[in-house]
Amino acid sequence: MNEKAPWWVGILGWGTAFVIFLPILIIAITAFKTEQDAYSLSLLFKPTLQSFNEVFERSHYLGFVSNSVYVSLGSTIASLALAVPAAYSLAFFPGKRAQKILLWMLSTKMMPAVGVLIPIYLLAKTTLLLDSITGLIIIYTLINLPIAVWMAFTYFNEVPKEILEAARIDGANAWQEMLHLLLPTALPGLASTALLLVIFSWNEAFWSLNLSSVNAAPLTVFIASYSNPEGLFWAKLSAASLLAIAPILVLGWLAQKQLVRGMTFGAVK
Amino acid sequence: MIQSTRPAQYGFAERWLPRLVLAPSFLLSLVFIYGFVVWNGYLSFTASSLLPRYEWVGFHQYARLFANDRWWVAVFNLFKFGVLFIGISMLVGIFLAILLDQKIRFEGFIRTVYLYPMALSFIVTGTAWKWMLNPGLGLEKLMHDWGWTSFTFDWLVNPDMSIYTVVIAAIWQSSGFVMALFLAGLRGIDDSIIKAAQIDGATLPRIYWKIILPAMRPVFFSTLMILAHIAIKSFDLVVALTGGGPGFSSDVPATYMYAMAFTRGEMGLGSASAMMMLLSVSAVIVPYLYSELRRGSR
């Protein structure tokens, strides 16, 4: 390959990046406009926090935020608690069927969630978990579990086996090995897994739209409620969307590699 | 690939513990999907309407489904959406990957920008696109303000075109992800082969066409699998962008199922449509998993 790209390739790359970023940029700019200014896409306007104030005042915005936080963190902790031991076992005590177990778990992620919506809905209704944070945490944990196991497994697999052998020769038992060797070496990987799970749960919309309405509704449900274009809500919608995606704009920057890795089940590192 | 590191001196607990800690994750994720699929399958053979009624009616709901025009609109939409979405995302993604592979300055920054849409929720991006494509508010109004008064872009409210707005938004969302997959593949190719080809006088397009793209076949295949299942699952984007409308012109099977089961009180019909979706996904992934399993046990 050439050592330096020709100038037009650079322009093309930056141009495409700008076009791709444009919708996000429009949201970010419109959020600081008044509703009157928002009606035109002009850049000449006086920035105002009016829309943010209205979003805070007129809806229980903080309620949606806290639901999103509870559900994302709760389900991330729960899926890690289940997945890390499982991945540990698969990576270091694989047995004959390890590969099959992993593929079976992967297959559940490929199935469309719509296929199980009615039974889950009925079950949630009878157990009174419909529109409850606990219900959403349980569902999010279950849908993220296969990803969590796969991700943790691929990170555990990257731990060099020689270190473990050496520790064992020195007389370490399984628990010591796990505490003093594995967790420290695999910790960055597990942190990435956690980050990924938080992003996925934060963005999850299928289950939140179908299983929550008022009490447990996270931000995704709140944004969806703005999608009716009757009246002029452009600026408020943008402000609400910007607030909803702000954490992801930060986490997404940090976690871009994990995001790709997670969506390909560890195939792309 | 996986090597057993189990030494002989481990005791009883240490031999059973691994299975014990694996079991919950394995069973939960399998029961969560396949257990409920069975339940859903049972419902599809019953007369359930607003509430589940466990009265066996055989294939009645399936017969109704196949006689339902709206279902076929949804199926055909998914087909159009899937082909265009997968095809164009692939092309754009490969183009972006090749672009980034040219050692552009600030590549890391540009790559992150390309990937951003994927990190956002379909609900947020769908809603944003809904406003941008709205004839009275977004692109069309912008063009009118700039003096191009004959410009019209009414796909969002045009029943013949509404499904294509979903295609646009989905391509925007996924191209960066496809780029990341192909870029990882491109970076994995041995540079010396390319150098050798260059010395032999091969042009850059020829190198890409003859050496690099054929080497990317596994990447191509896995990208196809991932995009296909994103397409079949598409629900949030359609809900946020068009709501399946105008009318039911941009329905996909997932939104059809939702409309039947939850707003029309046709639970049996809804579960029958869900079963059809599950069967079509299985038709794609079962051969794939089977080949993987065979490879794994070899």
XYZ file of C-alpha atoms in Angstrom:
567
model
C 0.000 0.000 0.000
C 1.025 3.582 -0.478
C 2.427 5.268 2.561
C 0.148 8.298 2.327
C -3.344 8.550 0.944
C -3.908 11.011 -1.922
C -5.619 14.249 -0.850
C -8.957 13.412 -2.417
C -9.234 10.201 -0.416
C -8.858 12.233 2.753
C -11.542 14.679 1.603
C -13.834 11.783 0.740
C -13.293 10.189 4.144
C -13.991 13.400 6.015
C -16.953 14.235 3.786
C -18.577 10.867 4.416
C -17.937 11.208 8.135
C -19.674 14.585 8.073
C -22.695 13.219 6.206
C -22.975 10.298 8.609
C -22.692 12.572 11.612
C -25.151 15.142 10.213
C -28.366 13.696 11.711
C -26.753 13.607 15.151
C -25.430 17.120 14.618
C -28.881 18.365 13.606
C -30.364 16.924 16.793
C -27.622 18.548 18.857
C -28.090 21.972 17.235
C -31.885 21.918 17.223
C -31.932 21.052 20.915
C -30.607 24.556 21.641
C -33.183 26.369 19.482
C -36.614 27.715 20.306
C -39.517 25.933 18.616
C -39.869 28.878 16.182
C -36.195 28.745 15.186
C -36.293 24.963 14.981
C -38.791 25.202 12.151
C -36.002 26.422 9.872
C -32.701 24.640 9.589
C -30.766 27.905 9.682
C -27.640 28.121 11.791
C -28.248 31.782 12.697
C -30.069 31.613 15.993
C -29.657 32.480 19.623
C -28.835 29.349 21.639
C -31.287 28.743 24.438
C -31.906 26.094 27.064
C -35.644 26.666 26.825
C -36.371 23.252 25.288
C -34.378 21.455 27.950
C -36.269 23.305 30.670
C -39.582 22.408 29.095
C -38.590 18.755 28.774
C -37.674 18.721 32.449
C -40.831 20.521 33.520
C -43.486 18.960 31.389
C -42.594 15.320 31.592
C -41.281 13.233 34.414
C -38.028 13.174 32.580
C -35.942 12.265 35.610
C -38.257 9.346 36.248
C -37.463 7.936 32.796
C -33.760 8.568 33.351
C -33.721 6.761 36.660
C -35.680 3.849 35.172
C -33.089 3.603 32.394
C -30.244 3.718 34.909
C -31.793 1.120 37.232
C -32.690 -1.253 34.440
C -29.336 -0.948 32.615
C -27.190 -1.324 35.711
C -29.402 -3.934 37.343
C -29.506 -6.171 34.296
C -25.787 -5.701 33.623
C -24.881 -6.789 37.140
C -27.287 -9.718 37.014
C -26.089 -10.969 33.635
C -22.446 -10.645 34.649
C -23.110 -12.529 37.875
C -24.566 -15.405 35.856
C -22.285 -15.191 32.848
C -18.821 -14.804 34.347
C -18.827 -18.133 36.220
C -20.339 -19.813 33.173
C -17.721 -18.345 30.852
C -15.005 -19.247 33.317
C -16.170 -22.802 33.335
C -16.399 -22.932 29.525
C -12.961 -21.417 29.024
C -10.989 -23.373 31.591
C -12.958 -26.580 32.163
C -14.378 -26.949 28.680
C -15.404 -30.586 28.536
C -16.528 -32.171 25.290
C -19.609 -30.095 24.697
C -18.288 -26.570 25.306
C -18.503 -25.578 21.648
C -22.024 -26.922 21.321
C -23.175 -25.146 24.463
C -21.812 -21.866 23.139
C -23.467 -22.299 19.777
C -26.795 -23.194 21.336
C -26.641 -20.017 23.376
C -25.711 -18.037 20.282
C -28.685 -19.478 18.423
C -31.084 -17.969 20.977
C -29.735 -14.495 20.133
C -30.528 -15.062 16.476
C -34.173 -15.849 17.119
C -36.515 -12.908 16.685
C -37.785 -11.689 20.040
C -41.239 -11.297 18.535
C -41.533 -15.082 18.613
C -41.664 -15.134 22.399
C -43.397 -11.824 23.029
C -46.916 -13.151 23.624
C -45.946 -15.810 26.201
C -43.606 -13.405 28.005
C -46.284 -10.756 28.033
C -48.853 -13.186 29.439
C -46.404 -14.423 32.047
C -45.443 -10.896 33.069
C -49.111 -10.023 33.397
C -49.954 -12.960 35.643
C -46.869 -12.476 37.818
C -47.575 -8.719 38.072
C -44.171 -7.974 36.573
C -45.693 -6.028 33.708
C -44.536 -2.398 33.754
C -42.204 -3.055 36.682
C -38.493 -2.387 36.910
C -37.906 -5.890 38.238
C -39.661 -7.353 35.222
C -37.554 -5.329 32.804
C -34.348 -6.226 34.646
C -35.214 -9.923 34.392
C -35.981 -9.676 30.670
C -32.914 -7.581 29.844
C -30.748 -9.993 31.818
C -32.105 -12.933 29.867
C -31.698 -11.323 26.457
C -28.148 -10.172 27.211
C -27.027 -13.376 28.862
C -25.755 -15.144 25.711
C -23.735 -12.064 24.701
C -22.322 -11.753 28.200
C -21.242 -15.399 28.239
C -19.684 -15.188 24.764
C -17.843 -11.973 25.462
C -16.502 -13.102 28.827
C -15.548 -16.421 27.237
C -13.526 -14.804 24.455
C -11.742 -12.583 26.989
C -10.972 -15.543 29.282
C -9.667 -17.437 26.279
C -7.118 -14.702 25.689
C -5.528 -15.281 29.094
C -2.344 -17.209 28.374
C -2.696 -20.756 29.625
C 0.991 -20.909 30.597
C 0.443 -18.527 33.501
C -2.187 -20.845 34.902
C 0.041 -23.873 34.494
C 2.827 -22.075 36.331
C 0.526 -21.113 39.184
C -0.700 -24.653 39.480
C 2.808 -26.044 39.668
C 3.402 -23.564 42.480
C 0.475 -25.159 44.298
C -2.348 -22.660 43.772
C -5.866 -24.074 43.988
C -8.761 -23.133 41.744
C -10.030 -20.335 43.971
C -6.616 -18.738 44.437
C -6.085 -19.045 40.743
C -9.341 -17.275 40.020
C -8.879 -14.489 42.555
C -5.214 -13.679 42.100
C -4.605 -14.526 38.479
C -7.666 -14.685 36.329
C -9.706 -11.794 37.577
C -6.824 -9.296 37.389
C -5.809 -10.460 33.898
C -9.343 -10.646 32.554
C -10.600 -7.541 34.341
C -10.248 -5.135 31.378
C -12.151 -7.637 29.263
C -14.883 -8.013 31.844
C -15.119 -4.242 32.142
C -15.592 -4.030 28.372
C -18.284 -6.679 28.595
C -20.043 -4.667 31.287
C -19.797 -1.488 29.211
C -21.284 -3.260 26.226
C -24.153 -4.669 28.281
C -24.923 -1.216 29.663
C -25.083 0.212 26.131
C -27.273 -2.617 24.850
C -29.661 -2.312 27.799
C -29.777 1.460 27.542
C -30.750 1.168 23.875
C -33.112 -1.764 24.223
C -36.471 -0.746 22.853
C -38.371 -3.836 21.776
C -39.022 -5.114 25.275
C -39.315 -1.750 26.961
C -41.949 -0.614 24.438
C -43.921 -3.800 24.847
C -43.616 -4.460 28.557
C -43.616 -1.019 30.157
C -45.848 2.005 29.893
C -45.879 4.328 32.899
C -44.122 3.119 36.019
C -41.047 1.378 34.634
C -40.761 3.095 31.243
C -37.140 3.901 30.391
C -35.932 6.660 28.065
C -36.544 4.674 24.888
C -40.277 4.651 25.665
C -40.148 8.359 26.439
C -38.531 9.154 23.069
C -41.020 6.958 21.249
C -43.846 8.944 22.857
C -42.515 12.046 21.074
C -42.675 10.461 17.662
C -46.074 11.873 16.818
C -45.365 14.822 14.510
C -48.595 16.676 15.361
C -47.701 20.201 16.420
C -44.262 21.665 16.725
C -42.149 19.555 18.995
C -38.956 19.545 16.945
C -36.825 21.415 19.476
C -38.193 19.588 22.511
C -37.813 16.244 20.782
C -34.215 17.093 19.935
C -33.485 18.192 23.480
C -35.003 14.993 24.864
C -33.143 12.838 22.332
C -29.862 14.579 23.015
C -30.269 13.981 26.733
C -31.118 10.354 26.059
C -28.145 9.696 23.798
C -25.598 11.821 25.686
C -24.368 8.904 27.828
C -24.116 6.750 24.716
C -22.166 9.429 22.845
C -19.553 9.190 25.619
C -19.724 5.427 26.217
C -19.886 4.723 22.494
C -16.610 6.540 21.976
C -14.953 4.470 24.690
C -16.560 1.208 23.695
C -16.468 1.246 19.888
C -14.239 -1.836 19.679
C -16.318 -3.737 22.222
C -19.461 -2.803 20.351
C -18.235 -4.463 17.176
C -16.873 -7.372 19.145
C -20.143 -7.846 20.989
C -22.284 -7.664 17.870
C -20.146 -10.304 16.201
C -19.978 -12.466 19.338
C -16.262 -11.979 19.687
C -15.456 -12.845 16.073
C -13.990 -9.401 15.359
C -11.552 -8.299 18.024
C -9.012 -24.414 19.816
C -10.086 -24.898 23.417
C -7.523 -26.725 25.465
C -8.349 -28.575 28.614
C -6.269 -27.391 31.517
C -7.930 -29.665 34.032
C -5.288 -31.350 36.142
C -5.770 -34.698 37.762
C -5.436 -33.578 41.351
C -8.706 -31.641 41.391
C -11.282 -32.937 43.823
C -14.938 -33.753 43.481
C -16.214 -30.211 44.045
C -13.807 -28.776 41.537
C -14.929 -31.277 38.961
C -18.627 -30.574 39.397
C -18.434 -26.883 40.138
C -17.761 -25.887 36.509
C -20.932 -27.632 35.355
C -22.895 -26.213 38.238
C -21.966 -22.619 37.441
C -22.546 -23.093 33.735
C -25.991 -24.622 34.086
C -27.992 -21.509 35.097
C -26.835 -19.394 32.158
C -27.276 -22.213 29.687
C -30.690 -23.292 30.886
C -32.040 -19.776 31.372
C -31.119 -18.588 27.916
C -32.422 -21.730 26.245
C -35.674 -21.908 28.189
C -36.211 -18.188 27.732
C -36.260 -18.573 23.970
C -37.112 -22.166 23.093
C -39.420 -22.792 26.037
C -41.498 -19.766 25.178
C -41.364 -20.575 21.479
C -43.123 -23.840 22.293
C -45.770 -21.999 24.309
C -46.199 -19.523 21.463
C -46.467 -22.399 19.029
C -49.212 -23.947 21.122
C -51.103 -20.640 21.204
C -50.982 -20.485 17.422
C -53.135 -23.616 17.256
C -55.770 -22.219 19.598
C -58.704 -19.857 19.248
C -57.020 -17.215 21.444
C -58.239 -13.740 20.680
C -58.111 -10.927 23.221
C -57.089 -13.382 25.921
C -55.487 -16.799 25.572
C -58.079 -19.540 25.121
C -56.681 -23.026 25.058
C -59.229 -24.412 22.663
C -57.551 -26.389 19.877
C -58.439 -25.207 16.369
C -55.691 -26.858 14.336
C -54.288 -24.846 11.449
C -57.202 -22.428 11.411
C -55.077 -19.404 12.431
C -52.484 -20.239 9.774
C -55.185 -20.457 7.134
C -56.456 -17.042 8.207
C -52.905 -15.685 8.169
C -52.255 -16.836 4.631
C -55.554 -15.367 3.480
C -54.704 -12.016 5.084
C -53.577 -9.269 2.675
C -51.891 -7.242 5.373
C -49.661 -10.199 6.263
C -48.470 -10.476 2.678
C -47.783 -6.737 2.564
C -45.629 -7.219 5.665
C -43.802 -10.222 4.204
C -43.172 -8.484 0.911
C -41.975 -5.373 2.759
C -39.515 -7.423 4.774
C -38.239 -8.918 1.554
C -37.786 -5.517 -0.102
C -36.288 -4.071 3.050
C -33.970 -7.024 3.620
C -32.566 -7.133 0.089
C -32.002 -3.374 -0.172
C -30.773 -2.936 3.395
C -28.309 -5.824 3.275
C -27.124 -5.081 -0.257
C -26.604 -1.342 0.126
C -25.182 -1.504 3.684
C -22.675 -4.039 2.390
C -21.654 -1.841 -0.539
C -21.407 1.328 1.540
C -19.624 -0.507 4.339
C -17.063 -2.062 2.010
C -16.529 1.310 0.350
C -15.948 2.966 3.740
C -13.600 0.173 4.811
C -11.506 0.497 1.648
C -11.493 4.269 2.133
C -10.237 3.976 5.695
C -7.680 1.373 4.693
C -5.848 4.068 2.646
C -4.050 5.453 5.695
C -6.141 8.597 5.990
C -5.117 11.107 8.622
C -7.058 10.892 11.894
C -8.358 7.491 10.875
C -9.333 6.608 14.438
C -11.540 9.672 14.702
C -13.269 9.071 11.383
C -13.796 5.411 12.207
C -15.509 6.334 15.447
C -17.809 8.751 13.644
C -18.733 6.037 11.132
C -19.575 3.712 14.010
C -21.615 6.193 16.021
C -25.032 5.495 14.509
C -24.720 1.843 15.500
C -24.240 2.794 19.152
C -27.513 4.696 19.241
C -30.915 3.240 19.890
C -33.103 2.576 16.849
C -35.829 4.483 18.625
C -33.785 7.678 18.770
C -32.472 7.447 15.227
C -35.864 6.415 13.897
C -37.478 9.416 15.520
C -34.767 11.752 14.211
C -35.197 10.419 10.674
C -38.928 10.767 10.973
C -38.538 14.502 11.465
C -35.866 14.882 8.815
C -37.930 13.079 6.197
C -41.168 14.787 7.181
C -42.237 16.838 4.129
C -43.354 19.832 6.184
C -40.362 19.987 8.493
C -37.194 18.391 7.219
C -35.336 17.958 3.971
C -38.196 19.041 1.724
C -38.761 22.249 3.659
C -35.029 22.982 3.651
C -34.939 22.708 -0.139
C -37.995 24.951 -0.423
C -36.375 27.531 1.879
C -33.313 27.477 -0.327
C -35.481 28.314 -3.313
C -35.915 24.881 -4.906
C -39.702 25.006 -4.603
C -40.440 22.117 -6.934
C -38.453 19.692 -4.758
C -40.640 16.999 -3.258
C -39.663 14.172 -0.980
C -42.813 12.655 0.439
C -41.736 9.035 0.888
C -42.680 9.066 4.547
C -46.337 9.798 3.773
C -46.466 7.968 0.468
C -47.790 4.419 0.904
C -45.809 3.209 -2.112
C -42.507 4.513 -0.783
C -42.775 4.499 3.026
C -40.878 1.223 3.476
C -37.883 2.770 1.685
C -37.523 5.419 4.380
C -36.915 2.538 6.789
C -34.275 1.282 4.356
C -32.530 4.691 4.370
C -32.451 4.941 8.154
C -31.305 1.342 8.569
C -28.482 1.762 6.056
C -27.354 4.898 7.837
C -27.368 3.023 11.119
C -25.529 -0.110 9.998
C -23.008 0.908 7.334
C -20.385 1.892 9.890
C -20.711 -1.484 11.538
C -20.222 -3.277 8.220
C -17.207 -1.006 7.676
C -15.712 -2.109 11.001
C -16.099 -5.789 10.124
C -14.517 -5.397 6.704
C -11.771 -3.113 7.954
C -10.808 -5.739 10.523
C -10.745 -8.259 7.683
C -8.669 -6.013 5.426
C -6.155 -5.384 8.175
C -5.831 -9.132 8.648
C -4.555 -9.671 5.100
C -0.852 -10.302 4.747
C 0.769 -7.160 3.354
C 3.494 -9.069 1.554
C 1.033 -10.606 -0.928
C -0.175 -7.132 -1.849
C 3.382 -5.831 -2.129
C 4.229 -8.708 -4.436
C 1.224 -7.956 -6.633
C 2.206 -4.299 -6.763
C 5.704 -5.208 -7.866
C 4.160 -7.340 -10.596
C 2.396 -4.197 -11.783
C -1.158 -4.858 -10.618
C -3.311 -1.742 -10.262
C -5.026 -0.933 -6.980
C -8.590 -1.750 -8.150
C -7.285 -5.008 -9.575
C -5.575 -5.889 -6.313
C -8.831 -5.271 -4.443
C -10.910 -7.240 -6.913
C -8.577 -10.192 -7.374
C -6.762 -10.604 -4.060
C -8.426 -8.752 -1.251
C -12.135 -9.299 -1.824
C -11.795 -13.079 -2.325
C -9.852 -13.262 0.938
C -12.767 -11.578 2.667
C -15.254 -14.351 2.016
C -15.621 -15.368 5.707
C -16.127 -11.732 6.722
C -18.680 -11.370 3.971
C -20.549 -14.425 5.175
C -20.670 -13.447 8.838
C -21.710 -9.886 7.961
C -24.514 -11.308 5.871
C -25.709 -13.423 8.788
C -25.678 -10.491 11.198
C -27.419 -8.091 8.821
C -30.018 -10.710 7.931
C -31.008 -11.218 11.511
C -31.081 -7.464 12.138
C -33.435 -7.194 9.155
C -35.767 -9.966 10.286
C -35.882 -8.572 13.809
C -36.526 -5.004 12.672
C -39.263 -3.645 14.852
C -38.149 -0.570 16.800
C -36.980 1.317 13.731
C -40.268 0.775 11.907
C -42.271 1.686 15.000
C -40.308 4.897 15.514
C -40.099 5.922 11.871
C -43.406 5.065 10.219
C -45.372 3.147 12.824
C -46.101 0.726 9.984
C -47.961 3.446 8.110
C -49.394 5.189 6.223
C -52.146 2.657 6.770
C -50.220 -0.581 6.961
C -48.044 0.117 3.926
C -44.734 -0.195 5.790
C -45.678 -3.077 8.074
C -43.077 -5.775 8.580
C -43.882 -9.180 10.120
C -42.771 -8.030 13.585
C -45.065 -4.990 13.610
C -47.851 -7.042 12.031
C -47.564 -9.542 14.839
C -47.634 -6.763 17.406
C -50.678 -5.125 15.828
C -52.584 -8.408 15.703
C -51.745 -9.615 19.199
C -51.948 -6.369 21.109
C -54.146 -3.855 19.330
C -56.530 -6.049 17.326
C -57.080 -8.721 19.976
C -56.076 -11.502 17.584
C -53.609 -13.373 19.750
C -53.892 -16.654 17.872
C -53.267 -14.952 14.541
C -50.368 -13.006 16.075
C -48.714 -16.130 17.425
C -49.175 -17.867 14.078
C -47.347 -14.997 12.368
C -44.617 -15.175 15.016
C -44.236 -18.878 14.275
C -43.816 -18.122 10.579
C -41.032 -15.673 11.430
C -39.334 -18.194 13.695
C -39.509 -20.828 10.991
C -37.955 -18.551 8.400
C -35.141 -17.523 10.755
C -34.537 -21.186 11.544
C -34.315 -21.935 7.836
C -31.374 -19.526 7.700
C -29.556 -20.274 10.932
C -30.063 -24.011 11.376
C -27.839 -24.933 8.402
C -25.318 -22.359 9.605
C -25.252 -23.690 13.168
C -25.191 -27.255 11.927
C -22.093 -26.604 9.840
C -20.479 -24.798 12.781
C -21.269 -27.706 15.093
C -19.773 -30.205 12.687
C -16.694 -28.056 12.375
C -16.522 -27.724 16.146
C -16.688 -31.444 16.815
C -14.085 -32.307 14.233
